[in-house]
CSV table of C-alpha atoms and ligand atoms in Angstrom, one decimal:
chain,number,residue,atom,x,y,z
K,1,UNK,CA,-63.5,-32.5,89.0
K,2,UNK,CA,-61.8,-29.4,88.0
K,3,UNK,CA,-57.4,-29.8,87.9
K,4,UNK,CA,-55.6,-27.1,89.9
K,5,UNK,CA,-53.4,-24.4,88.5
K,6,UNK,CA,-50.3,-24.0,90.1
K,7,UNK,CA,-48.4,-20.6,89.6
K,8,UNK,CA,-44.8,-21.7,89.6
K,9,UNK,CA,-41.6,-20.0,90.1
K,10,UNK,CA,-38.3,-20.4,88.5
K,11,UNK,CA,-34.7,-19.4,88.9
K,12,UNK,CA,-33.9,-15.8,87.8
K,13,UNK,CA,-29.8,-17.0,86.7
K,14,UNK,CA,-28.7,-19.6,89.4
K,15,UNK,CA,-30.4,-23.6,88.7
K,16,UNK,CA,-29.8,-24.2,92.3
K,17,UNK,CA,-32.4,-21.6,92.8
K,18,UNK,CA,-35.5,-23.9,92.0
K,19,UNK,CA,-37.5,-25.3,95.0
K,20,UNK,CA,-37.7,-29.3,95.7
K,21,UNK,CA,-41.3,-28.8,95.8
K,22,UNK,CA,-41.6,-26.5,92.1
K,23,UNK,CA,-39.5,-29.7,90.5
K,24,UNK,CA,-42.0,-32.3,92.3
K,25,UNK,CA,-45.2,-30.0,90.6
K,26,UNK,CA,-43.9,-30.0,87.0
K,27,UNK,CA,-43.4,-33.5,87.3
K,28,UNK,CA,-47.0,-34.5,88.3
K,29,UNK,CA,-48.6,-32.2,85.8
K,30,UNK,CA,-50.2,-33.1,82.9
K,31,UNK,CA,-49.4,-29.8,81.0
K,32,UNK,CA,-46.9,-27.2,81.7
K,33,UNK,CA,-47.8,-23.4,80.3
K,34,UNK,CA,-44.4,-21.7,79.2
K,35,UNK,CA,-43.8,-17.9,78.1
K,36,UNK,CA,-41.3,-19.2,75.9
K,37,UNK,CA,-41.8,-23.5,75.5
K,38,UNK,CA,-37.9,-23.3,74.1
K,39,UNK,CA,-36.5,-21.7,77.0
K,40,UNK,CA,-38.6,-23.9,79.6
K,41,UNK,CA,-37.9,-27.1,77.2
K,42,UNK,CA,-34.0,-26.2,78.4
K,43,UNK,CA,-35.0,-25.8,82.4
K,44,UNK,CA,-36.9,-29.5,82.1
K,45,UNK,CA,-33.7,-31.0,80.1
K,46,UNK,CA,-31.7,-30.0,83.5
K,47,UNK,CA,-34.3,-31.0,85.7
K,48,UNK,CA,-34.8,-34.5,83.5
K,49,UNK,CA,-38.6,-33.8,83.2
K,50,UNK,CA,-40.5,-34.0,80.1
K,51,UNK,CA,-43.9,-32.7,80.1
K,52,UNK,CA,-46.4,-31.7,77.6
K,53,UNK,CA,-45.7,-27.5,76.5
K,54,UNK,CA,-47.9,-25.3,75.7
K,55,UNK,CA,-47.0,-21.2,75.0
K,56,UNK,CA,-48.2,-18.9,77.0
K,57,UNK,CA,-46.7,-14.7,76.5
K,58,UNK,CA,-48.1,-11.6,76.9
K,59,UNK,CA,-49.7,-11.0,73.1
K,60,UNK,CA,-51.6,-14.6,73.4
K,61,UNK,CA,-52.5,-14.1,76.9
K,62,UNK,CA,-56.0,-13.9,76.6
K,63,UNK,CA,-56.3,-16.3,74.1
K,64,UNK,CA,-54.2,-19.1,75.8
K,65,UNK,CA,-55.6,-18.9,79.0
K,66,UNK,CA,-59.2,-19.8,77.1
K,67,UNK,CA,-57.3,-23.0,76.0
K,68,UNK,CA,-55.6,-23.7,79.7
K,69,UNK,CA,-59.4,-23.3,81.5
K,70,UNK,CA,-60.6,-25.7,79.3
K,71,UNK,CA,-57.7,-28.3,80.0
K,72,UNK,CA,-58.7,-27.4,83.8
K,73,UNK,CA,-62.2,-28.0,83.1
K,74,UNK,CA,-61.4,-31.4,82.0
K,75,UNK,CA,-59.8,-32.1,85.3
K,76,UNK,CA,-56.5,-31.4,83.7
K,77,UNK,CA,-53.5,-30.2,86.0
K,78,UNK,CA,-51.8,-27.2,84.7
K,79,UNK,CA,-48.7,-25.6,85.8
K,80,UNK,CA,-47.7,-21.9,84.8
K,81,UNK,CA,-44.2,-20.7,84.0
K,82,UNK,CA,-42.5,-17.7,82.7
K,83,UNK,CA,-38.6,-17.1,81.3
K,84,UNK,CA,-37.3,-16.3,85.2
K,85,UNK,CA,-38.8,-15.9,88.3
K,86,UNK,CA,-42.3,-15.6,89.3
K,87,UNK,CA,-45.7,-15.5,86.9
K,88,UNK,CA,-47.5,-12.2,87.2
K,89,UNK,CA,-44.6,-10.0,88.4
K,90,UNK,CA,-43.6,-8.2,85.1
K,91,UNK,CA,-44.2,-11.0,83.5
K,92,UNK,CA,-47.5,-13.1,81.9
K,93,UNK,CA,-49.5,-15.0,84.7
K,94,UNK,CA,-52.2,-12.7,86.1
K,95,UNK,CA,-54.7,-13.2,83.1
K,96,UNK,CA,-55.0,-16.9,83.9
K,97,UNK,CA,-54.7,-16.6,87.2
K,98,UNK,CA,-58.1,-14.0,87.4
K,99,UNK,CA,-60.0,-16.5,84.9
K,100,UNK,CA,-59.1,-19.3,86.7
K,101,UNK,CA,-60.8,-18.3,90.0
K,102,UNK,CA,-63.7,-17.0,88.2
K,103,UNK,CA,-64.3,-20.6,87.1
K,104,UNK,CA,-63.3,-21.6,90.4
K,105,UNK,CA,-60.6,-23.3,89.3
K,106,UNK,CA,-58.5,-24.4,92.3
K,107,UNK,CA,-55.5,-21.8,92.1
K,108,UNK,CA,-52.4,-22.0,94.2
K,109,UNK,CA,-48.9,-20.9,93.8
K,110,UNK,CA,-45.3,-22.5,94.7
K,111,UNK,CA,-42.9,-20.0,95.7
K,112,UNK,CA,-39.0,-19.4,94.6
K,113,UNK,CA,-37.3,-16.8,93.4
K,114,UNK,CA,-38.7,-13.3,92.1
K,115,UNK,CA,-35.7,-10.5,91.2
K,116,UNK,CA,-37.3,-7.7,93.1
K,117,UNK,CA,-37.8,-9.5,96.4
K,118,UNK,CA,-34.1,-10.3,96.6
K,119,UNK,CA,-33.1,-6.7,95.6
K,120,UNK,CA,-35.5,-5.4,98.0
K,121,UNK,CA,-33.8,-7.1,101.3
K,122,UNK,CA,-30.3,-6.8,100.2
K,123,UNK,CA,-31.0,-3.0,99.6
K,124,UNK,CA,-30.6,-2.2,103.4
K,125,UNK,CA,-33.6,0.5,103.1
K,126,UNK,CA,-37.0,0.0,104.5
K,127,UNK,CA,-38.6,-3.2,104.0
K,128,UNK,CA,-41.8,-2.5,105.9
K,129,UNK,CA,-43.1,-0.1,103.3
K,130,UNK,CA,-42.3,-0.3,99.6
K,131,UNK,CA,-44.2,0.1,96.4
K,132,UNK,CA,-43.3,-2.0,92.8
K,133,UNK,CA,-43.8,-0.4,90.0
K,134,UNK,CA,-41.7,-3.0,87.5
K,135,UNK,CA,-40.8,-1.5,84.3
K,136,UNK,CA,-41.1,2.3,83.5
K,137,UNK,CA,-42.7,4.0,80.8
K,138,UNK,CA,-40.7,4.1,77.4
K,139,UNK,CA,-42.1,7.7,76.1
K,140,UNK,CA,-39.2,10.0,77.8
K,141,UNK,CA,-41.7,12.7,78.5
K,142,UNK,CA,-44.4,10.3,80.2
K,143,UNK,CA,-42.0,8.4,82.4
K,144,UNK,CA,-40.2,11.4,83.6
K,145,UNK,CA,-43.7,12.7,84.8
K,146,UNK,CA,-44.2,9.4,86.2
K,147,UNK,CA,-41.2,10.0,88.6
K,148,UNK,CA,-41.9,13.4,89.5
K,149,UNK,CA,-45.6,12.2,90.8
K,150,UNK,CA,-43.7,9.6,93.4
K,151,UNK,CA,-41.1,12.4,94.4
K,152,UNK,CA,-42.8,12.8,97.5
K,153,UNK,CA,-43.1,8.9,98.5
K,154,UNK,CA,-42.0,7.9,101.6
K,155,UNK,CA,-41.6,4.3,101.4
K,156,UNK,CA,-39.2,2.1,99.0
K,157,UNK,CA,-39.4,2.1,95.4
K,158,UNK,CA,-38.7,-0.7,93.2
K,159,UNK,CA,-38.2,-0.8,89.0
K,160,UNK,CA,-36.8,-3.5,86.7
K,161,UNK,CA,-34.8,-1.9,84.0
K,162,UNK,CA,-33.4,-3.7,80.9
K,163,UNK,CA,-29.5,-2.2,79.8
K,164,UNK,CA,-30.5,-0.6,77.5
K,165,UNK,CA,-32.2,1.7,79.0
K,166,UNK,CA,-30.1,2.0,82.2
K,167,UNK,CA,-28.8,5.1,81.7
K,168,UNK,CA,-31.6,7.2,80.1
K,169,UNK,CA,-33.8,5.5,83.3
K,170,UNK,CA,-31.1,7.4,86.1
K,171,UNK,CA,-30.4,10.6,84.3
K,172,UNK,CA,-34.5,11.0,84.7
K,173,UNK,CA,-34.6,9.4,88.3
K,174,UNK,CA,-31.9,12.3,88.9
K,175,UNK,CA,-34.1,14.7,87.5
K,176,UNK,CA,-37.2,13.9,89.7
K,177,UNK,CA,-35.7,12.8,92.8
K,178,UNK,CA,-32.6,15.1,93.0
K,179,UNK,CA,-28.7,13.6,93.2
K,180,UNK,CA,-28.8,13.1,97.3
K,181,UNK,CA,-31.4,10.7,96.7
K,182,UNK,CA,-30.1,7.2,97.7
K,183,UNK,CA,-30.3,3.9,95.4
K,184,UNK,CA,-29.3,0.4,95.1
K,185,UNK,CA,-28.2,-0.8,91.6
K,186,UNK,CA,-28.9,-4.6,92.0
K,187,UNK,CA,-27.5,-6.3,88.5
K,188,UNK,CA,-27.4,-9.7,87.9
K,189,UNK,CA,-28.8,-11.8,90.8
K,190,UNK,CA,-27.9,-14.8,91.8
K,191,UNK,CA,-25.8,-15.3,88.6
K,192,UNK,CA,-21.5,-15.4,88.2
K,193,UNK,CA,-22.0,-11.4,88.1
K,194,UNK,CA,-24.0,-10.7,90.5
K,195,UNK,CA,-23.0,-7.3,92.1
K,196,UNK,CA,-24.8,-4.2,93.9
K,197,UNK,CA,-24.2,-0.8,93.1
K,198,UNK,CA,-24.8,1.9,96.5
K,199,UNK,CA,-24.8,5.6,96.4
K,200,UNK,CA,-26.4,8.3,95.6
K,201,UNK,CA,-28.3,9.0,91.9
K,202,UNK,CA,-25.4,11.5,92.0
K,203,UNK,CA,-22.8,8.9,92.1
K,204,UNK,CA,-24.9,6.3,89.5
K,205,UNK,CA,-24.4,9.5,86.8
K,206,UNK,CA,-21.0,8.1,86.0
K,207,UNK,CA,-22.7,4.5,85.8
K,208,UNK,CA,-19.6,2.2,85.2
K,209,UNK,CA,-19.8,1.2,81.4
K,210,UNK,CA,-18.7,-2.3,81.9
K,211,UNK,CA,-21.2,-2.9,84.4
K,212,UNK,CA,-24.2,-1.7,81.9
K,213,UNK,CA,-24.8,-5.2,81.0
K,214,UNK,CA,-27.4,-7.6,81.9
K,215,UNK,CA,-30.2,-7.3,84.4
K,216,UNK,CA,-31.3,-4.9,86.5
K,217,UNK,CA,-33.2,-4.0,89.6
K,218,UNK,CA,-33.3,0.0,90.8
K,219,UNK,CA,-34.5,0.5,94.7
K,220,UNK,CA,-34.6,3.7,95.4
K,221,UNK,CA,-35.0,4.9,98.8
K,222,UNK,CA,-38.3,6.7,100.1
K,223,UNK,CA,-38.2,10.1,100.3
K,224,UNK,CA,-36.7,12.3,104.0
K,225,UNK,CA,-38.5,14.8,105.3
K,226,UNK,CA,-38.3,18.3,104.4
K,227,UNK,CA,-35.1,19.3,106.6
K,228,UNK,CA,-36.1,23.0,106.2
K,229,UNK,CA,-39.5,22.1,107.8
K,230,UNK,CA,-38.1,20.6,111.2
K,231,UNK,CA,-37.5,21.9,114.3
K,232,UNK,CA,-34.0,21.6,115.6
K,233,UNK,CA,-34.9,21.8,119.8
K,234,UNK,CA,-37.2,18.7,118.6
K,235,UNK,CA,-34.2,16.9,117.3
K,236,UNK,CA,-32.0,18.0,120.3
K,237,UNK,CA,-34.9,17.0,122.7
K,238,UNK,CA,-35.4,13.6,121.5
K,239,UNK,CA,-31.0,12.6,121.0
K,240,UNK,CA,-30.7,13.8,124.3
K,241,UNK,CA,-33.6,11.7,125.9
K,242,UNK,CA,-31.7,8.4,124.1
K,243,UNK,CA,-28.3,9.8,125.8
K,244,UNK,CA,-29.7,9.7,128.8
K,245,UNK,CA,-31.6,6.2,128.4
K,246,UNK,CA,-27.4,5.4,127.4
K,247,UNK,CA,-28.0,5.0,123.8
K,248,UNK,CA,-24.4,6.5,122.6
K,249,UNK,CA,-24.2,9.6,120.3
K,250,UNK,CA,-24.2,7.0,116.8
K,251,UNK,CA,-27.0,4.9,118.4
K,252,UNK,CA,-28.7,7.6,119.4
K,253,UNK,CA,-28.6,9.7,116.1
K,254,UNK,CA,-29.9,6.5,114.5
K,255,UNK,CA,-33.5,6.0,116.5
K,256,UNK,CA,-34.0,9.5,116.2
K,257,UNK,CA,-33.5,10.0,112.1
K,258,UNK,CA,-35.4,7.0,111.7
K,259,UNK,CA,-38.1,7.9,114.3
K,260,UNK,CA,-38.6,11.2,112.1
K,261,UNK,CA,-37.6,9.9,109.1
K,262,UNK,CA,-34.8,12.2,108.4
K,263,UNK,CA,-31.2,11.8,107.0
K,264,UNK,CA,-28.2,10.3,109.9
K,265,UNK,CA,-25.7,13.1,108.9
K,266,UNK,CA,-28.6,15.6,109.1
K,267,UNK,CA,-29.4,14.6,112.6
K,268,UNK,CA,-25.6,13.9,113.5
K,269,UNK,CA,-24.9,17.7,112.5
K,270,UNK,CA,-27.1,18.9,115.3
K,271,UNK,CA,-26.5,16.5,117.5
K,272,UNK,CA,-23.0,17.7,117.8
K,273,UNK,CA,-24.1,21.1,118.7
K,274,UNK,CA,-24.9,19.2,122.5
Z,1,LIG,N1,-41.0,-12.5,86.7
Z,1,LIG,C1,-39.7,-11.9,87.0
Z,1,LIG,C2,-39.5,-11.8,88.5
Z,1,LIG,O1,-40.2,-12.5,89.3
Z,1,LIG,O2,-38.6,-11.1,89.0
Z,1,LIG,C3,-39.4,-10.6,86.3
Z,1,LIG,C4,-39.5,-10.7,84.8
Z,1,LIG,S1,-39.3,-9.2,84.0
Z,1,LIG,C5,-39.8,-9.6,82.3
Z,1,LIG,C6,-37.5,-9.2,83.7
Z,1,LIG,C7,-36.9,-8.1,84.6
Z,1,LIG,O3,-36.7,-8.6,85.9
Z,1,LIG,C8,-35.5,-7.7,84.1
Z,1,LIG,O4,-35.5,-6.8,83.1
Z,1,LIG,C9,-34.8,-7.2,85.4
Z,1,LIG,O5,-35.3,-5.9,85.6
Z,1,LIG,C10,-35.5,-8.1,86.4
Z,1,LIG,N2,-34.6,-9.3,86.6
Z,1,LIG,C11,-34.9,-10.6,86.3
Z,1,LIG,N3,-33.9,-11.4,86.6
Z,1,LIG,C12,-32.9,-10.6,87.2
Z,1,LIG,C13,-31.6,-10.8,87.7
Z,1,LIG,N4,-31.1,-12.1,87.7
Z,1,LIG,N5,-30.9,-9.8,88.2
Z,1,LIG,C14,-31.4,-8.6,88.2
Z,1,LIG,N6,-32.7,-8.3,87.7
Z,1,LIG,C15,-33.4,-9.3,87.2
Protein backbone atom coordinates (compact mmCIF):
# COMPACT_ATOMS: atom_id res chain seq x y z
CA UNK A 1 0.00 0.00 0.00
CA UNK A 2 0.91 3.41 -1.11
CA UNK A 3 2.17 5.96 2.35
CA UNK A 4 0.38 9.28 2.47
CA UNK A 5 1.88 12.63 1.89
CA UNK A 6 1.01 15.07 4.40
CA UNK A 7 1.52 18.84 3.40
CA UNK A 8 2.54 20.35 6.76
CA UNK A 9 2.64 23.78 8.06
CA UNK A 10 5.02 25.50 10.31
CA UNK A 11 5.33 28.59 12.32
CA UNK A 12 6.13 31.73 10.37
CA UNK A 13 8.31 33.42 13.80
CA UNK A 14 6.32 32.36 16.93
CA UNK A 15 7.10 28.22 18.08
CA UNK A 16 3.84 28.32 19.87
CA UNK A 17 2.44 28.62 16.52
CA UNK A 18 2.73 24.85 15.47
CA UNK A 19 -0.48 22.64 15.73
CA UNK A 20 -0.68 19.49 18.34
CA UNK A 21 -1.64 17.61 15.41
CA UNK A 22 1.52 18.96 12.78
CA UNK A 23 3.96 17.75 15.96
CA UNK A 24 2.01 14.24 16.23
CA UNK A 25 2.50 13.82 11.99
CA UNK A 26 6.35 14.45 12.01
CA UNK A 27 6.64 12.16 14.65
CA UNK A 28 4.90 9.08 12.98
CA UNK A 29 6.60 9.63 9.66
CA UNK A 30 9.12 7.81 8.27
CA UNK A 31 10.71 10.66 6.25
CA UNK A 32 10.36 14.32 6.60
CA UNK A 33 10.99 16.49 3.16
CA UNK A 34 12.62 19.97 4.25
CA UNK A 35 13.32 23.19 2.00
CA UNK A 36 16.23 23.72 4.01
CA UNK A 37 17.01 20.08 6.22
CA UNK A 38 19.29 22.72 8.58
CA UNK A 39 16.66 24.97 9.32
CA UNK A 40 13.94 22.04 9.93
CA UNK A 41 16.81 19.98 11.81
CA UNK A 42 16.54 23.25 14.40
CA UNK A 43 12.38 23.21 14.49
CA UNK A 44 12.64 19.09 15.45
CA UNK A 45 15.53 19.94 18.17
CA UNK A 46 12.66 22.16 19.87
CA UNK A 47 10.03 19.85 19.25
CA UNK A 48 12.52 16.74 20.53
CA UNK A 49 11.74 14.78 17.26
CA UNK A 50 14.28 13.21 15.11
CA UNK A 51 13.30 11.98 11.85
CA UNK A 52 14.95 11.00 8.79
CA UNK A 53 15.61 14.56 6.23
CA UNK A 54 15.62 14.74 3.04
CA UNK A 55 15.92 18.39 0.90
CA UNK A 56 13.50 19.54 -0.92
CA UNK A 57 13.78 23.68 -2.61
CA UNK A 58 12.65 25.14 -5.46
CA UNK A 59 15.84 24.28 -8.03
CA UNK A 60 15.50 20.34 -7.00
CA UNK A 61 11.89 20.37 -7.09
CA UNK A 62 11.28 18.26 -9.78
CA UNK A 63 14.00 16.06 -9.13
CA UNK A 64 13.20 15.40 -5.45
CA UNK A 65 9.70 14.87 -5.71
CA UNK A 66 10.81 11.70 -8.21
CA UNK A 67 12.69 10.44 -5.13
CA UNK A 68 9.74 11.23 -2.42
CA UNK A 69 6.96 9.20 -4.97
CA UNK A 70 9.11 6.44 -4.89
CA UNK A 71 9.48 6.42 -0.92
CA UNK A 72 5.52 6.68 -1.23
CA UNK A 73 5.40 3.89 -3.55
CA UNK A 74 7.06 1.79 -1.07
CA UNK A 75 4.36 2.41 1.39
CA UNK A 76 6.60 5.03 2.93
CA UNK A 77 4.95 8.00 4.90
CA UNK A 78 6.23 11.35 3.85
CA UNK A 79 5.76 14.64 5.33
CA UNK A 80 6.45 17.97 3.50
CA UNK A 81 7.98 21.21 5.01
CA UNK A 82 9.22 24.46 4.04
CA UNK A 83 11.39 27.37 6.03
CA UNK A 84 7.85 29.08 7.55
CA UNK A 85 4.51 28.60 7.02
CA UNK A 86 2.62 26.62 4.56
CA UNK A 87 4.13 24.35 1.42
CA UNK A 88 2.99 25.68 -1.94
CA UNK A 89 2.23 29.26 -0.92
CA UNK A 90 5.38 31.11 -2.22
CA UNK A 91 7.14 28.45 -1.27
CA UNK A 92 8.13 24.71 -2.76
CA UNK A 93 5.21 22.12 -2.26
CA UNK A 94 2.98 22.23 -5.30
CA UNK A 95 5.25 20.00 -7.57
CA UNK A 96 4.95 17.01 -5.19
CA UNK A 97 1.84 17.64 -4.29
CA UNK A 98 0.43 17.48 -8.36
CA UNK A 99 2.72 14.19 -8.82
CA UNK A 100 1.59 12.74 -5.92
CA UNK A 101 -2.12 12.64 -6.90
CA UNK A 102 -1.32 11.61 -10.29
CA UNK A 103 0.09 8.38 -8.77
CA UNK A 104 -2.73 8.50 -6.53
CA UNK A 105 -0.79 8.92 -3.71
CA UNK A 106 -2.99 9.58 -0.73
CA UNK A 107 -2.43 13.46 -0.28
CA UNK A 108 -3.66 15.42 2.65
CA UNK A 109 -2.64 18.58 4.44
CA UNK A 110 -2.35 19.75 8.24
CA UNK A 111 -3.08 23.26 8.62
CA UNK A 112 -1.15 26.13 10.79
CA UNK A 113 0.01 29.18 10.05
CA UNK A 114 0.53 30.79 6.46
CA UNK A 115 1.70 34.80 6.57
CA UNK A 116 -0.80 36.08 4.15
CA UNK A 117 -3.84 34.59 5.83
CA UNK A 118 -3.09 36.40 9.07
CA UNK A 119 -2.40 39.67 7.21
CA UNK A 120 -5.44 39.28 5.27
CA UNK A 121 -7.98 39.30 8.48
CA UNK A 122 -6.08 41.67 10.50
CA UNK A 123 -6.14 44.12 7.41
CA UNK A 124 -9.80 45.17 8.29
CA UNK A 125 -10.58 45.22 4.26
CA UNK A 126 -12.69 42.77 2.56
CA UNK A 127 -12.16 39.28 3.29
CA UNK A 128 -14.87 37.86 1.06
CA UNK A 129 -13.07 38.67 -2.12
CA UNK A 130 -9.22 38.79 -2.40
CA UNK A 131 -6.71 37.72 -4.87
CA UNK A 132 -2.72 36.43 -3.92
CA UNK A 133 -0.34 37.16 -5.99
CA UNK A 134 2.90 36.48 -3.52
CA UNK A 135 5.99 37.91 -4.71
CA UNK A 136 6.20 40.60 -7.49
CA UNK A 137 8.21 40.66 -10.47
CA UNK A 138 11.95 41.86 -9.99
CA UNK A 139 12.40 43.55 -13.67
CA UNK A 140 11.08 47.33 -12.57
CA UNK A 141 9.50 47.85 -15.95
CA UNK A 142 7.51 44.37 -15.91
CA UNK A 143 6.28 44.58 -12.32
CA UNK A 144 5.11 48.10 -12.72
CA UNK A 145 2.91 46.91 -15.65
CA UNK A 146 1.95 44.14 -13.57
CA UNK A 147 0.26 46.71 -11.15
CA UNK A 148 -1.19 48.92 -13.57
CA UNK A 149 -3.26 45.63 -15.12
CA UNK A 150 -4.92 45.11 -11.41
CA UNK A 151 -5.66 48.93 -11.05
CA UNK A 152 -9.05 48.32 -11.72
CA UNK A 153 -9.64 45.22 -9.21
CA UNK A 154 -12.23 45.38 -6.93
CA UNK A 155 -11.42 42.90 -4.34
CA UNK A 156 -8.19 42.66 -1.90
CA UNK A 157 -4.86 42.28 -3.02
CA UNK A 158 -2.22 40.42 -1.27
CA UNK A 159 2.01 40.47 -2.00
CA UNK A 160 4.95 39.20 0.14
CA UNK A 161 7.77 41.51 -0.16
CA UNK A 162 11.31 40.87 1.13
CA UNK A 163 13.16 44.44 2.75
CA UNK A 164 14.93 44.85 0.37
CA UNK A 165 12.77 45.62 -1.96
CA UNK A 166 10.16 47.39 0.25
CA UNK A 167 10.54 50.58 -0.94
CA UNK A 168 11.17 50.25 -4.67
CA UNK A 169 7.75 47.79 -4.38
CA UNK A 170 5.45 51.07 -2.87
CA UNK A 171 6.92 53.88 -4.88
CA UNK A 172 5.46 51.54 -8.04
CA UNK A 173 2.20 50.47 -6.12
CA UNK A 174 1.87 54.42 -5.82
CA UNK A 175 2.42 54.77 -9.36
CA UNK A 176 -0.33 52.27 -10.43
CA UNK A 177 -2.80 52.62 -7.83
CA UNK A 178 -2.57 56.39 -6.99
CA UNK A 179 -1.64 57.82 -3.14
CA UNK A 180 -5.55 57.62 -1.84
CA UNK A 181 -5.31 54.05 -2.36
CA UNK A 182 -5.40 52.35 1.07
CA UNK A 183 -2.83 49.56 2.43
CA UNK A 184 -1.84 47.48 5.34
CA UNK A 185 1.87 47.11 5.95
CA UNK A 186 1.91 43.78 7.96
CA UNK A 187 5.75 43.19 9.16
CA UNK A 188 6.85 40.65 11.20
CA UNK A 189 3.93 38.36 12.31
CA UNK A 190 3.66 36.69 15.16
CA UNK A 191 7.28 37.49 16.12
CA UNK A 192 8.66 40.14 19.19
CA UNK A 193 8.16 42.87 16.27
CA UNK A 194 5.24 42.27 14.98
CA UNK A 195 3.54 45.54 14.01
CA UNK A 196 0.95 46.81 11.18
CA UNK A 197 1.43 49.72 9.22
CA UNK A 198 -2.30 51.64 7.99
CA UNK A 199 -2.71 54.43 5.65
CA UNK A 200 -2.64 55.37 2.46
CA UNK A 201 0.36 54.49 -0.38
CA UNK A 202 0.56 58.27 0.20
CA UNK A 203 1.43 57.95 3.78
CA UNK A 204 3.85 54.55 3.21
CA UNK A 205 6.10 57.11 0.85
CA UNK A 206 7.85 58.16 3.97
CA UNK A 207 8.17 54.34 4.91
CA UNK A 208 9.73 54.58 8.54
CA UNK A 209 13.46 53.44 7.95
CA UNK A 210 13.78 51.52 11.15
CA UNK A 211 10.86 49.60 10.42
CA UNK A 212 12.34 48.40 6.74
CA UNK A 213 13.51 45.32 8.39
CA UNK A 214 12.33 41.81 8.25
CA UNK A 215 9.24 40.45 6.68
CA UNK A 216 6.55 41.69 4.93
CA UNK A 217 3.03 41.28 3.82
CA UNK A 218 1.33 44.32 1.50
CA UNK A 219 -2.77 44.20 1.38
CA UNK A 220 -3.92 46.57 -0.55
CA UNK A 221 -7.41 47.42 -0.67
CA UNK A 222 -9.64 46.76 -3.87
CA UNK A 223 -10.28 49.46 -5.90
CA UNK A 224 -13.79 52.31 -5.21
CA UNK A 225 -15.78 53.06 -7.77
CA UNK A 226 -15.32 55.82 -10.06
CA UNK A 227 -16.82 58.79 -7.81
CA UNK A 228 -17.08 60.94 -11.06
CA UNK A 229 -19.34 58.14 -12.47
CA UNK A 230 -22.09 58.13 -9.62
CA UNK A 231 -25.10 59.71 -9.16
CA UNK A 232 -25.47 61.80 -6.15
CA UNK A 233 -29.72 61.66 -5.76
CA UNK A 234 -28.80 57.66 -5.76
CA UNK A 235 -26.59 58.18 -2.81
CA UNK A 236 -29.01 60.67 -1.10
CA UNK A 237 -31.93 58.14 -1.93
CA UNK A 238 -30.50 55.21 -0.46
CA UNK A 239 -28.80 57.23 3.23
CA UNK A 240 -32.01 58.51 3.61
CA UNK A 241 -33.97 55.18 3.26
CA UNK A 242 -31.36 53.73 6.24
CA UNK A 243 -32.39 57.20 8.28
CA UNK A 244 -35.61 56.35 8.15
CA UNK A 245 -35.23 52.42 8.83
CA UNK A 246 -33.14 54.52 12.14
CA UNK A 247 -29.74 53.56 10.96
CA UNK A 248 -27.92 56.98 12.38
CA UNK A 249 -26.03 59.29 9.84
CA UNK A 250 -22.39 57.10 10.60
CA UNK A 251 -24.26 53.84 10.31
CA UNK A 252 -26.00 54.86 7.65
CA UNK A 253 -23.04 56.29 5.56
CA UNK A 254 -21.45 52.93 6.14
CA UNK A 255 -24.15 50.34 4.43
CA UNK A 256 -24.52 52.65 1.71
CA UNK A 257 -20.49 53.13 0.72
CA UNK A 258 -20.16 49.55 1.16
CA UNK A 259 -23.48 48.68 -0.69
CA UNK A 260 -21.87 50.70 -3.67
CA UNK A 261 -18.63 50.20 -3.04
CA UNK A 262 -17.49 53.73 -2.61
CA UNK A 263 -15.30 55.62 -0.16
CA UNK A 264 -17.10 56.60 3.72
CA UNK A 265 -15.94 60.35 3.53
CA UNK A 266 -17.11 60.29 -0.12
CA UNK A 267 -20.56 59.28 0.84
CA UNK A 268 -20.42 61.24 4.28
CA UNK A 269 -19.75 64.58 2.10
CA UNK A 270 -23.15 64.16 0.52
CA UNK A 271 -24.80 62.94 3.04
CA UNK A 272 -24.38 66.05 4.88
CA UNK A 273 -25.99 68.02 2.13
CA UNK A 274 -29.57 66.28 3.80
N1 LIG B 1 5.02 29.67 2.85
C1 LIG B 1 5.01 30.93 3.53
C2 LIG B 1 3.58 31.23 4.00
O1 LIG B 1 2.77 30.32 4.08
O2 LIG B 1 3.28 32.38 4.32
C3 LIG B 1 5.58 32.04 2.67
C4 LIG B 1 7.00 31.82 2.27
S1 LIG B 1 7.68 33.07 1.26
C5 LIG B 1 9.17 32.33 0.73
C6 LIG B 1 8.31 34.22 2.43
C7 LIG B 1 7.52 35.51 2.44
O3 LIG B 1 6.34 35.34 3.22
C8 LIG B 1 8.26 36.68 3.10
O4 LIG B 1 9.12 37.35 2.19
C9 LIG B 1 7.11 37.56 3.53
O5 LIG B 1 6.60 38.31 2.46
C10 LIG B 1 6.08 36.51 3.97
N2 LIG B 1 6.26 36.18 5.39
C11 LIG B 1 6.69 35.02 5.91
N3 LIG B 1 6.74 35.09 7.25
C12 LIG B 1 6.32 36.33 7.59
C13 LIG B 1 6.14 37.02 8.83
N4 LIG B 1 6.41 36.43 9.98
N5 LIG B 1 5.69 38.28 8.79
C14 LIG B 1 5.39 38.89 7.62
N6 LIG B 1 5.54 38.29 6.43
C15 LIG B 1 6.00 37.03 6.40
Amino acid sequence: MDGVLYIVATPIGNLDDITYRAVKVLSDVDLIAAEDTRHTLKLLNHLEISKPLISYYKETEKVKSKIIIEKLKEGKNVAVVSDAGTPGISDPGAILCSMAIEENIPVTAVLGPSAFVQALITSGFDTSDFSFYGFLPVKENVRKDFLKNLKERKETLIFYESPHRIDKTLSSMFEAFGAERRVVISRELTKIHEEYLRGTLGDMIDFPEDAKRGEFVIIVEGAKNIESDTDDDKIIECIKEYLEKGYSLKESVGIVSDELNLRKNYVYNIAKKI
